[in-house]
Short mmCIF file of C-alpha atoms in Angstrom, two decimals:
data_model
loop_
_atom_site.label_atom_id
_atom_site.label_comp_id
_atom_site.label_asym_id
_atom_site.label_seq_id
_atom_site.Cartn_x
_atom_site.Cartn_y
_atom_site.Cartn_z
CA MET A 1 0.19 0.05 -0.02
CA SER A 2 2.02 3.00 -1.22
CA ALA A 3 0.83 6.56 1.06
CA THR A 4 -0.96 9.03 -1.37
CA THR A 5 0.98 12.78 -0.71
CA HIS A 6 0.22 15.70 -1.68
CA ALA A 7 1.69 19.26 -1.48
CA VAL A 8 0.43 21.31 1.29
CA GLY A 9 -0.60 25.63 1.46
CA LEU A 10 -1.66 26.74 -2.11
CA GLN A 11 -0.54 25.25 -4.94
CA GLY A 12 -1.62 25.12 -8.62
CA PRO A 13 -3.28 28.79 -10.51
CA LYS A 14 -4.95 29.53 -7.51
CA ARG A 15 -1.93 30.02 -5.80
CA ARG A 16 0.00 32.30 -9.02
CA VAL A 17 -4.03 34.62 -8.99
CA VAL A 18 -3.41 34.98 -5.61
CA PHE A 19 -0.17 35.96 -5.60
CA VAL A 20 -0.38 37.95 -8.75
CA THR A 21 -3.60 39.85 -6.85
CA LEU A 22 -2.26 40.81 -3.85
CA TYR A 23 1.18 42.08 -4.73
CA GLU A 24 -0.28 43.93 -7.85
CA ILE A 25 -2.38 46.47 -5.83
CA ILE A 26 -0.15 47.14 -3.41
CA ALA A 27 2.22 47.96 -6.00
CA ILE A 28 -0.07 49.93 -7.94
CA ILE A 29 -1.34 52.11 -4.85
CA VAL A 30 2.39 52.22 -4.04
CA SER A 31 4.03 53.51 -7.35
CA SER A 32 1.20 55.96 -7.88
CA LEU A 33 1.99 57.88 -4.56
CA LEU A 34 5.92 57.30 -4.91
CA PHE A 35 5.43 59.00 -9.59
CA MET A 36 3.19 61.42 -7.39
CA ALA A 37 5.94 61.95 -5.34
CA ILE A 38 8.74 63.13 -7.07
CA GLY A 39 6.63 64.76 -8.76
CA GLN A 40 4.63 63.68 -11.30
CA GLY A 41 0.35 64.56 -12.10
CA ALA A 42 -2.01 61.59 -9.94
CA GLY A 43 -3.85 61.32 -13.41
CA ALA A 44 -0.31 60.34 -14.37
CA SER A 45 0.95 58.61 -12.74
CA GLY A 46 -1.65 56.33 -11.39
CA VAL A 47 -1.81 55.79 -15.35
CA MET A 48 1.50 54.79 -15.60
CA ALA A 49 1.11 52.74 -12.06
CA VAL A 50 -1.65 50.94 -14.15
CA VAL A 51 -0.02 49.71 -16.77
CA ALA A 52 2.88 48.49 -15.15
CA SER A 53 1.16 46.37 -13.61
CA ALA A 54 -0.52 45.01 -16.56
CA LEU A 55 2.78 44.56 -17.61
CA ALA A 56 4.83 43.31 -14.29
CA ILE A 57 1.33 40.38 -13.73
CA ALA A 58 2.69 39.42 -18.04
CA TRP A 59 6.17 39.30 -16.45
CA ASN A 60 5.74 37.73 -13.87
CA VAL A 61 3.80 34.81 -15.21
CA THR A 62 6.22 33.89 -17.18
CA PHE A 63 8.92 34.32 -14.33
CA ASN A 64 7.44 32.40 -12.06
CA ALA A 65 6.46 29.67 -14.13
CA LEU A 66 10.38 29.49 -15.98
CA PHE A 67 12.02 30.23 -12.33
CA GLU A 68 9.14 27.28 -10.42
CA ARG A 69 10.42 25.39 -13.50
CA TRP A 70 14.09 25.65 -13.08
CA GLU A 71 13.63 25.50 -8.64
CA ALA A 72 11.74 22.44 -8.96
CA ARG A 73 14.71 20.76 -10.71
CA GLN A 74 17.06 21.50 -8.50
CA ARG A 75 18.54 19.34 -5.79
CA VAL A 76 18.06 21.76 -2.42
CA LYS A 77 14.33 22.60 -1.83
CA GLY A 78 13.19 25.31 0.20
CA ARG A 79 13.56 29.06 -0.45
CA SER A 80 16.86 29.90 1.11
CA VAL A 81 17.82 33.72 1.18
CA LEU A 82 20.56 33.68 -1.51
CA ARG A 83 17.37 32.10 -3.74
CA ARG A 84 14.81 34.33 -2.70
CA VAL A 85 17.55 37.45 -3.97
CA VAL A 86 18.28 35.37 -6.88
CA HIS A 87 14.24 35.49 -7.94
CA ALA A 88 13.90 39.31 -6.49
CA VAL A 89 16.58 40.81 -9.00
CA GLY A 90 15.85 38.54 -11.06
CA PHE A 91 11.54 39.55 -11.81
CA GLU A 92 12.41 43.75 -10.97
CA GLY A 93 15.52 43.20 -13.64
CA GLY A 94 13.70 42.15 -16.34
CA LEU A 95 10.70 44.57 -15.76
CA ALA A 96 13.27 47.04 -15.38
CA LEU A 97 13.89 46.47 -19.46
CA VAL A 98 10.73 47.46 -20.15
CA LEU A 99 9.70 50.25 -18.12
CA ILE A 100 12.99 52.42 -18.67
CA PRO A 101 11.48 53.28 -22.04
CA LEU A 102 7.92 53.42 -20.93
CA MET A 103 8.96 55.53 -18.91
CA ALA A 104 10.38 57.65 -19.96
CA TRP A 105 8.23 58.13 -23.10
CA TRP A 106 5.10 58.34 -21.34
CA PHE A 107 6.66 61.08 -18.41
CA GLY A 108 8.10 63.18 -21.94
CA VAL A 109 11.68 62.55 -19.87
CA SER A 110 14.97 61.34 -21.10
CA LEU A 111 15.95 57.97 -20.43
CA TRP A 112 18.30 58.64 -18.23
CA GLN A 113 15.53 60.05 -15.54
CA ALA A 114 13.51 57.67 -16.59
CA THR A 115 16.53 55.11 -14.59
CA VAL A 116 16.60 57.58 -12.13
CA MET A 117 13.03 57.43 -11.01
CA GLU A 118 13.46 53.51 -11.78
CA ALA A 119 16.38 52.65 -9.67
CA GLY A 120 14.81 54.88 -6.81
CA LEU A 121 11.08 52.60 -7.85
CA LEU A 122 13.88 49.20 -8.08
CA LEU A 123 14.80 50.71 -4.55
CA PHE A 124 11.45 50.02 -3.00
CA PHE A 125 10.68 46.86 -4.96
CA LEU A 126 13.29 44.60 -4.16
CA VAL A 127 12.52 44.77 -0.81
CA TYR A 128 9.04 44.63 -1.61
CA THR A 129 9.34 41.84 -3.67
CA TYR A 130 11.42 39.42 -0.94
CA GLY A 131 9.31 40.36 1.81
CA PHE A 132 5.91 40.04 -0.05
CA ASN A 133 7.44 36.59 -1.15
CA TRP A 134 8.42 35.98 2.27
CA ALA A 135 5.64 36.56 3.84
CA PHE A 136 2.77 35.02 0.49
CA ASP A 137 5.05 31.37 1.74
CA ARG A 138 4.49 32.10 5.42
CA ILE A 139 1.25 32.72 4.85
CA PHE A 140 -0.41 29.75 2.13
CA GLY A 141 2.68 28.00 2.49
CA LEU A 142 5.39 26.79 -0.79
CA PRO A 143 5.00 25.74 -3.59
CA ALA A 144 5.13 21.79 -4.53
CA SER A 145 8.68 23.49 -6.61
CA ALA A 146 10.47 24.12 -3.27
CA GLN A 147 9.21 21.64 -0.36
CA ALA A 148 10.51 18.90 0.50
CA VAL A 149 10.11 15.28 -1.25
CA SER A 150 8.06 12.99 0.70
CA ALA A 151 9.89 9.77 2.07
CA ALA A 152 6.29 8.09 0.48
CA ALA A 153 6.23 9.51 -2.67
CA PRO A 154 8.44 7.09 -5.48
CA ALA A 155 12.07 8.73 -5.65
CA GLY A 156 12.08 11.68 -7.49
CA VAL A 157 8.35 12.90 -7.17
CA VAL A 158 8.02 15.91 -5.85
CA VAL A 159 5.02 16.09 -3.83
CA GLY A 160 2.06 17.53 -4.97
CA ALA A 161 3.44 17.15 -8.57
CA PRO A 162 0.69 15.89 -10.51
#
């Protein structure tokens, strides 16, 4: 008789939807306030925050799917500080490559000014991304890709994998 094991916590598409929704609601509010704090109008700030959020959602889904695919193949499970830092830097770095030229165009500033604006946002979002992921994992559990293989599962099978 074999024991059936499952990943604990929120998993699969539900996990991604809850994650992205919570992350982006907070991100829209904070980035709108940050744009306004550096002198951009409320309307332009709000629109840029929503557009940046939509781009971030698309990148989030893509990046996290790729990251979790890579993570599932790693011998060491769990999310160490280093793995979380790599995740945050990879996500934010990829997003910055798209947002800098977009902000320069939208706000009518130079690429350098947009880079400085993005640098300010990046400092906040690196910390926010790391902290949000940590808190989300503490509240909802690790994704199956980061959970240890169960002793009851056949070799090479990750607990909770379909």
